Amino acid sequence: MAAVHGPKRPSIMSRSPEDTTSVNLYDRLFEQQLEAGASVLLATENVVDAYLDNKPATRGKQKYSRHQRDSDFWSSDVVNGIPSEAWQAEGATLALARYLGQEPVANPLLLERIAAESPRLVRRAVRYSGLVLQQHSPRRTELDRIASSNPNIAEFCRMLDIFDGAYRERVATVDIWKKMLVDLSPFEILIYASLYAFERLNPAEFAMPWRPTEERSVAEGQWQAINDILIWKLATASATSLRPKEKDLGRSLRTHLSPYLFPSPDGPPPRHDLRAAFEALLEAQIELNSFISQSADAFSFDDGIEFVRIGDRALDIVERDASVRAAWKRDGRKLERLHGYWFYRALVEFFHSDLATKTIGLPENHEANRVACIRAIRTKLQLTDVYGLDDAVTTDSGVQVDLFQALLATELTSAFYQRDFLQAFVTHLNETGHWAPALSLLALEGIATGHNRFPLTWSDRKAKIERIVGWTVSKKSPRGSPLMAAAILDFWTNDLVTLAARLRQGEPGLHPKLFERPILKMDRLLIQLPWIFGLQNNSTAAINNLRRIGARRGDARLETRRIEEQLGRLFESRGFRVVLNWQPVDESDARAGEVDLICALGRIVLVLEVKSTFIRQSQRDAWLHGTTTLRKAGHQLRRKVPAVERALSEGSDLAAELNLAGDAGSVSVHGWIVDTSIECDHQRFSGFLKVSLEEVLIALRDDRHLLNDPAGILSGRFQEHDIAISDDAHTERSLYPRGFTVEGFMDAVEKEAVWEEPGC
């Protein structure tokens, strides 16, 4: 294929506009782009972007499926005639990665042609496609055929073979141990998970309110593996095991839990074989997950490294760009510091409220309840200021729940499990020196006082509502509200019966993780895991409960609009003129669409594209966010910024609203992508800077000192019962020592001054 030729023009001009069923929509779009005056390369790029953005969404009056879209795109004349230089563009590489990542549609001749011209591009697309873990795909067969005559692809396939062997080996090990536990019910799996947790999940740290990041990440890796095992069990369990009756629970407890807590020569012996098998399965699952995240995902999504083959069975990692890897770690540290920032914001709000002078709950629980209130305030501030939530949210059942009450309930639950389970267990562990008698003493204490102190707890819905109704006490409901308690319960509940049905039917969709909705429901039975509830990050749990699992809630659109409004008010507090949701009036700019936020001060204009998502925990998810949502945001700004510039230059109403009437030529317009997530922070998309919404918020508020743990609370220098803060206790050099200016604000954001630590 000669590089000088453009794609062949499809012959569609003689067809009627209504005849959409026989016309390739991507060829039609290409023709339209050329007729509008676009160059061949630009028209090609726009067609590729449409495909990556899952457009068109409909074909005539019918929904355009993913399979139909793939089929039309890869059979189109425009794609099969793309010039060589066009394949070097990022969008084309991502499109090729999508081809390699799907199975139904084949175009082996095109892949062979691209590989002959640019094997490096094909290798890159293979990495992005995730084919490394999908080597049963016919796309891998196509690569093998190409490898027979292409040494570069042949070497790459050898590396894929090594990955495939290592992956299959780990999957096989997991499957072997699963067979040992195939007869266990989901409830029994949770029993062995809980025994493991109290034996192995850093029991000495159960008594610590704050744990180092490294220790939390190890525990979270174990939680994820337990979550994976539970998902497997739900997908394979019988319907009756998901709806256990009282006699079933009794049998499970007598066989699998009581022998460890209350050993007796007259009772059944402990099932050490099953406990050992569960531990082996968990270790195998952790190893598999580690291989996927640290090897396969690194191979696929880490552009800072490259894998090289050593012999026939080993690979080595060569670092190609240290800055890429450093950026990933830096974003993780930013998340940690933001967590502290919101805690200190909550601390200030708490000590300026009437709660600071009240005894919260029973006197002996006051300090723990006080901290729970502060943490609930922390998460509410973050959810309202960053994610646009209102004072009430709607649960999956359609009932509205008071946001603060829902957050406070989970914080009080965490405090309860921390104090009455985890710390009490550590005390007994120090006395006995062994986890089993320590758990026995804990359970016996509960029996003596009429409470459940087993390593996992269970109750029916009515009993659980009665237990938490006291946490809904307010001026409106001085004795608490059972209706509110029920709504809070629903807010944090993961219905395992429904989830199991979806898994068995292979329905697509997101599955709540253990910490996102930590109340596990099996029919009328509600199960809680003290080692999850007592140690989880409730802030991340709440954000992902609402923004990941609940992304399709009816309130989500209103919340997005509220984010823009609140950010606009914050800009206005600094003297900016703000226009929300501006629509271009010029027909030539119609494709630009609605502009989320336009802020002007002096002769500088900021055009902001606001994105709201959730907190990601893997490199793969971060890469997907960058190559989908953020990439699309860059393209949107590429259209919106010129539309704003034209409107201002033409003396439109927009100029008057922004107080920019007069010499429009002196106006400087800048576009930013402002995103609620930290991923890809300070990267550029289509030339536009991506920054986190929280960074913009901190820069406008000028309170970056709260990022630096000013009282040493998070570093452990203070115990929680010593928490106190005053208005002037944390004065630190302002971002604007000579006063706030728009130039100073932009400089602070663009140079990441918000993130500078003391001494930097």
Short mmCIF file of C-alpha atoms in Angstrom, two decimals, residues 13-291:
data_model
loop_
_atom_site.label_atom_id
_atom_site.label_comp_id
_atom_site.label_asym_id
_atom_site.label_seq_id
_atom_site.Cartn_x
_atom_site.Cartn_y
_atom_site.Cartn_z
CA MET A 13 -23.33 9.04 -3.39
CA SER A 14 -26.06 7.56 -5.59
CA ARG A 15 -27.89 5.99 -2.65
CA SER A 16 -30.79 7.74 -0.95
CA PRO A 17 -30.17 9.22 2.52
CA GLU A 18 -32.72 6.82 4.00
CA ASP A 19 -30.84 3.75 2.71
CA THR A 20 -28.72 3.21 5.81
CA THR A 21 -28.92 -0.56 6.08
CA SER A 22 -26.62 -1.27 3.10
CA VAL A 23 -24.24 1.66 3.59
CA ASN A 24 -21.12 1.33 5.70
CA LEU A 25 -21.57 4.15 8.19
CA TYR A 26 -17.84 4.72 8.60
CA ASP A 27 -17.40 5.12 4.85
CA ARG A 28 -20.35 7.54 4.89
CA LEU A 29 -18.72 9.54 7.71
CA PHE A 30 -15.42 9.66 5.80
CA GLU A 31 -17.15 11.04 2.72
CA GLN A 32 -18.92 13.67 4.81
CA GLN A 33 -15.61 14.75 6.33
CA LEU A 34 -14.01 15.14 2.91
CA GLU A 35 -16.99 17.10 1.61
CA ALA A 36 -16.64 19.43 4.62
CA GLY A 37 -13.09 20.22 3.52
CA ALA A 38 -11.08 17.93 5.83
CA SER A 39 -7.84 16.42 4.58
CA VAL A 40 -7.60 12.68 4.08
CA LEU A 41 -5.58 12.27 7.28
CA LEU A 42 -7.94 14.43 9.36
CA ALA A 43 -11.01 12.69 7.93
CA THR A 44 -9.43 9.34 8.72
CA GLU A 45 -8.60 10.45 12.26
CA ASN A 46 -12.19 11.59 12.82
CA VAL A 47 -13.54 8.24 11.61
CA VAL A 48 -11.19 6.39 13.97
CA ASP A 49 -12.22 8.67 16.85
CA ALA A 50 -15.89 7.95 16.17
CA TYR A 51 -15.19 4.22 16.38
CA LEU A 52 -13.23 4.59 19.62
CA ASP A 53 -16.03 6.71 21.09
CA ASN A 54 -18.56 3.95 20.23
CA LYS A 55 -20.24 6.06 17.58
CA PRO A 56 -22.60 5.93 15.86
CA ALA A 57 -24.89 4.68 18.61
CA THR A 58 -27.74 3.83 16.22
CA ARG A 59 -28.13 2.57 12.66
CA GLY A 60 -31.32 4.06 11.37
CA LYS A 61 -33.80 3.40 14.15
CA GLN A 62 -31.94 0.38 15.50
CA LYS A 63 -29.35 0.30 18.25
CA TYR A 64 -25.88 -0.21 16.80
CA SER A 65 -24.30 -3.12 18.71
CA ARG A 66 -20.63 -3.43 19.56
CA HIS A 67 -20.32 -6.41 17.21
CA GLN A 68 -21.97 -4.52 14.33
CA ARG A 69 -19.71 -1.55 14.97
CA ASP A 70 -16.59 -3.73 14.91
CA SER A 71 -17.75 -5.52 11.78
CA ASP A 72 -18.51 -2.34 9.84
CA PHE A 73 -15.35 -0.54 10.91
CA TRP A 74 -12.92 -3.32 10.02
CA SER A 75 -14.64 -4.06 6.71
CA SER A 76 -14.90 -0.41 5.65
CA ASP A 77 -13.04 0.97 2.65
CA VAL A 78 -11.68 3.84 4.70
CA VAL A 79 -9.99 1.53 7.23
CA ASN A 80 -8.66 -0.87 4.62
CA GLY A 81 -7.18 2.06 2.74
CA ILE A 82 -5.65 3.97 5.66
CA PRO A 83 -2.24 5.35 4.60
CA SER A 84 0.82 4.20 6.49
CA GLU A 85 1.41 7.48 8.29
CA ALA A 86 -2.14 7.46 9.65
CA TRP A 87 -1.49 4.18 11.46
CA GLN A 88 1.18 5.91 13.51
CA ALA A 89 -1.41 8.09 15.25
CA GLU A 90 -2.40 7.18 18.80
CA GLY A 91 -6.04 6.70 17.85
CA ALA A 92 -5.24 4.19 15.13
CA THR A 93 -3.06 2.21 17.55
CA LEU A 94 -5.92 2.11 20.06
CA ALA A 95 -8.32 1.03 17.31
CA LEU A 96 -5.97 -1.79 16.31
CA ALA A 97 -5.75 -2.78 19.99
CA ARG A 98 -9.55 -3.01 20.05
CA TYR A 99 -9.45 -5.27 16.98
CA LEU A 100 -6.92 -7.55 18.66
CA GLY A 101 -8.96 -7.62 21.86
CA GLN A 102 -12.17 -8.88 20.24
CA GLU A 103 -12.86 -12.26 18.66
CA PRO A 104 -15.88 -12.31 16.28
CA VAL A 105 -14.53 -9.97 13.54
CA ALA A 106 -11.51 -10.90 11.41
CA ASN A 107 -9.39 -8.94 8.93
CA PRO A 108 -6.11 -10.90 8.81
CA LEU A 109 -4.88 -9.31 5.56
CA LEU A 110 -5.02 -5.83 7.04
CA LEU A 111 -3.19 -6.95 10.18
CA GLU A 112 -0.52 -8.62 8.06
CA ARG A 113 -0.08 -5.46 5.97
CA ILE A 114 0.28 -3.25 9.06
CA ALA A 115 2.76 -5.69 10.63
CA ALA A 116 4.90 -5.63 7.48
CA GLU A 117 5.01 -1.82 7.50
CA SER A 118 5.28 -1.23 11.26
CA PRO A 119 5.84 -4.29 13.47
CA ARG A 120 6.50 -1.99 16.42
CA LEU A 121 3.00 -0.54 16.09
CA VAL A 122 1.48 -4.03 16.07
CA ARG A 123 3.47 -5.02 19.16
CA ARG A 124 2.22 -1.93 20.95
CA ALA A 125 -1.38 -2.61 19.94
CA VAL A 126 -1.07 -6.22 21.12
CA ARG A 127 0.09 -4.97 24.52
CA TYR A 128 -2.84 -2.56 24.85
CA SER A 129 -5.34 -5.20 23.69
CA GLY A 130 -4.90 -7.47 26.72
CA LEU A 131 -4.27 -10.37 24.35
CA VAL A 132 -1.53 -11.53 26.70
CA LEU A 133 -4.24 -13.19 28.85
CA GLN A 134 -6.59 -14.14 25.97
CA GLN A 135 -4.34 -16.32 23.88
CA HIS A 136 -7.16 -18.64 22.87
CA SER A 137 -8.35 -15.80 20.64
CA PRO A 138 -8.25 -16.22 16.83
CA ARG A 139 -6.31 -12.95 16.78
CA ARG A 140 -3.39 -14.83 18.35
CA THR A 141 -3.59 -17.36 15.52
CA GLU A 142 -3.32 -14.46 13.06
CA LEU A 143 -0.19 -13.25 14.84
CA ASP A 144 1.35 -16.71 14.68
CA ARG A 145 0.82 -16.81 10.92
CA ILE A 146 2.46 -13.41 10.53
CA ALA A 147 5.34 -14.55 12.77
CA SER A 148 6.32 -17.24 10.26
CA SER A 149 7.62 -14.53 7.92
CA ASN A 150 8.17 -11.59 10.28
CA PRO A 151 11.07 -11.99 12.78
CA ASN A 152 9.94 -9.03 14.91
CA ILE A 153 6.48 -10.47 15.43
CA ALA A 154 7.98 -13.96 15.91
CA GLU A 155 10.07 -12.76 18.86
CA PHE A 156 7.04 -11.03 20.31
CA CYS A 157 4.98 -14.22 20.03
CA ARG A 158 7.68 -16.11 21.93
CA MET A 159 7.22 -13.67 24.80
CA LEU A 160 3.46 -14.15 24.64
CA ASP A 161 4.04 -17.90 24.87
CA ILE A 162 6.05 -17.43 28.08
CA PHE A 163 3.27 -15.29 29.56
CA ASP A 164 0.69 -17.85 28.49
CA GLY A 165 2.57 -20.70 30.14
CA ALA A 166 3.01 -18.78 33.39
CA TYR A 167 -0.65 -17.74 33.42
CA ARG A 168 -1.98 -21.23 32.71
CA GLU A 169 0.23 -22.66 35.44
CA ARG A 170 -1.17 -20.27 38.02
CA VAL A 171 -4.77 -20.78 36.90
CA ALA A 172 -4.29 -24.54 37.11
CA THR A 173 -3.00 -24.25 40.68
CA VAL A 174 -6.04 -22.18 41.66
CA ASP A 175 -8.36 -24.73 40.03
CA ILE A 176 -6.71 -27.63 41.91
CA TRP A 177 -7.41 -26.04 45.29
CA LYS A 178 -10.92 -24.99 44.28
CA LYS A 179 -11.75 -28.67 43.76
CA MET A 180 -10.90 -29.29 47.42
CA LEU A 181 -13.52 -26.73 48.48
CA VAL A 182 -16.20 -27.38 45.89
CA ASP A 183 -18.66 -28.77 48.47
CA LEU A 184 -18.49 -25.73 50.76
CA SER A 185 -21.35 -23.23 50.71
CA PRO A 186 -20.71 -19.48 50.36
CA PHE A 187 -21.37 -19.07 54.10
CA GLU A 188 -18.80 -21.76 54.90
CA ILE A 189 -16.25 -20.12 52.61
CA LEU A 190 -16.75 -16.93 54.62
CA ILE A 191 -16.15 -18.89 57.85
CA TYR A 192 -12.74 -20.08 56.63
CA ALA A 193 -11.96 -16.61 55.26
CA SER A 194 -12.68 -15.16 58.70
CA LEU A 195 -10.53 -17.73 60.50
CA TYR A 196 -7.72 -16.90 58.08
CA ALA A 197 -8.22 -13.17 58.66
CA PHE A 198 -7.85 -13.40 62.42
CA GLU A 199 -4.87 -15.72 62.10
CA ARG A 200 -2.97 -14.04 59.27
CA LEU A 201 -4.20 -10.56 58.33
CA ASN A 202 -1.78 -8.59 60.49
CA PRO A 203 -3.58 -9.30 63.77
CA ALA A 204 -1.06 -7.16 65.67
CA GLU A 205 -2.23 -4.20 63.59
CA PHE A 206 -5.88 -4.68 64.54
CA ALA A 207 -5.30 -2.39 67.51
CA MET A 208 -3.78 0.42 65.44
CA PRO A 209 -6.09 3.19 64.23
CA TRP A 210 -3.70 4.21 61.44
CA ARG A 211 -1.64 1.77 59.39
CA PRO A 212 1.16 2.47 56.89
CA THR A 213 0.20 2.39 53.22
CA GLU A 214 2.37 -0.65 52.50
CA GLU A 215 0.64 -2.73 55.19
CA ARG A 216 -2.80 -1.68 53.97
CA SER A 217 -1.94 -2.63 50.39
CA VAL A 218 -0.89 -6.13 51.50
CA ALA A 219 -4.15 -6.60 53.41
CA GLU A 220 -6.19 -5.22 50.50
CA GLY A 221 -4.47 -7.74 48.18
CA GLN A 222 -5.64 -10.51 50.50
CA TRP A 223 -9.14 -9.01 50.61
CA GLN A 224 -9.24 -8.94 46.81
CA ALA A 225 -8.24 -12.61 46.63
CA ILE A 226 -10.96 -13.51 49.16
CA ASN A 227 -13.41 -11.48 47.08
CA ASP A 228 -12.40 -13.46 43.97
CA ILE A 229 -12.91 -16.76 45.79
CA LEU A 230 -16.35 -15.62 46.97
CA ILE A 231 -17.27 -14.61 43.40
CA TRP A 232 -16.23 -18.08 42.19
CA LYS A 233 -18.29 -19.73 44.90
CA LEU A 234 -21.37 -17.59 44.15
CA ALA A 235 -21.16 -18.47 40.45
CA THR A 236 -21.04 -22.22 41.17
CA ALA A 237 -23.11 -22.60 44.36
CA SER A 238 -26.54 -24.20 44.43
CA ALA A 239 -29.59 -22.00 44.84
CA THR A 240 -30.41 -23.58 48.22
CA SER A 241 -26.96 -22.80 49.64
CA LEU A 242 -27.59 -19.12 48.90
CA ARG A 243 -30.76 -19.17 51.01
CA PRO A 244 -29.59 -20.96 54.16
CA LYS A 245 -32.17 -21.83 56.78
CA GLU A 246 -31.49 -21.85 60.50
CA LYS A 247 -30.73 -25.61 60.53
CA ASP A 248 -28.25 -25.11 57.65
CA LEU A 249 -26.46 -22.37 59.56
CA GLY A 250 -26.32 -24.54 62.67
CA ARG A 251 -24.81 -27.44 60.73
CA SER A 252 -22.23 -25.18 59.08
CA LEU A 253 -21.23 -23.62 62.40
CA ARG A 254 -20.99 -27.00 64.19
CA THR A 255 -18.84 -28.48 61.44
CA HIS A 256 -16.60 -25.61 60.38
CA LEU A 257 -16.40 -22.99 63.17
CA SER A 258 -17.23 -24.43 66.60
CA PRO A 259 -14.43 -27.06 66.55
CA TYR A 260 -11.88 -24.22 66.35
CA LEU A 261 -13.51 -21.99 68.96
CA PHE A 262 -14.81 -24.64 71.36
CA PRO A 263 -12.78 -27.84 70.79
CA SER A 264 -14.26 -30.89 72.49
CA PRO A 265 -13.41 -34.61 72.40
CA ASP A 266 -17.15 -35.30 72.10
CA GLY A 267 -17.67 -32.97 69.16
CA PRO A 268 -16.55 -33.09 65.54
CA PRO A 269 -12.82 -32.53 64.99
CA PRO A 270 -11.62 -29.30 63.36
CA ARG A 271 -11.43 -29.55 59.58
CA HIS A 272 -7.76 -28.70 59.34
CA ASP A 273 -7.77 -30.17 55.83
CA LEU A 274 -10.31 -27.61 54.63
CA ARG A 275 -8.64 -24.74 56.47
CA ALA A 276 -5.31 -25.68 54.87
CA ALA A 277 -6.97 -26.02 51.47
CA PHE A 278 -8.57 -22.58 51.83
CA GLU A 279 -5.22 -21.07 52.81
CA ALA A 280 -3.54 -22.75 49.83
CA LEU A 281 -6.31 -21.54 47.50
CA LEU A 282 -5.99 -18.02 48.86
CA GLU A 283 -2.23 -18.01 48.39
CA ALA A 284 -2.66 -19.35 44.85
CA GLN A 285 -5.29 -16.66 44.11
CA ILE A 286 -3.00 -13.96 45.51
CA GLU A 287 -0.18 -15.25 43.30
CA LEU A 288 -2.47 -15.26 40.25
CA ASN A 289 -3.71 -11.75 41.00
CA SER A 290 -0.15 -10.56 41.56
CA PHE A 291 0.92 -12.06 38.23
#
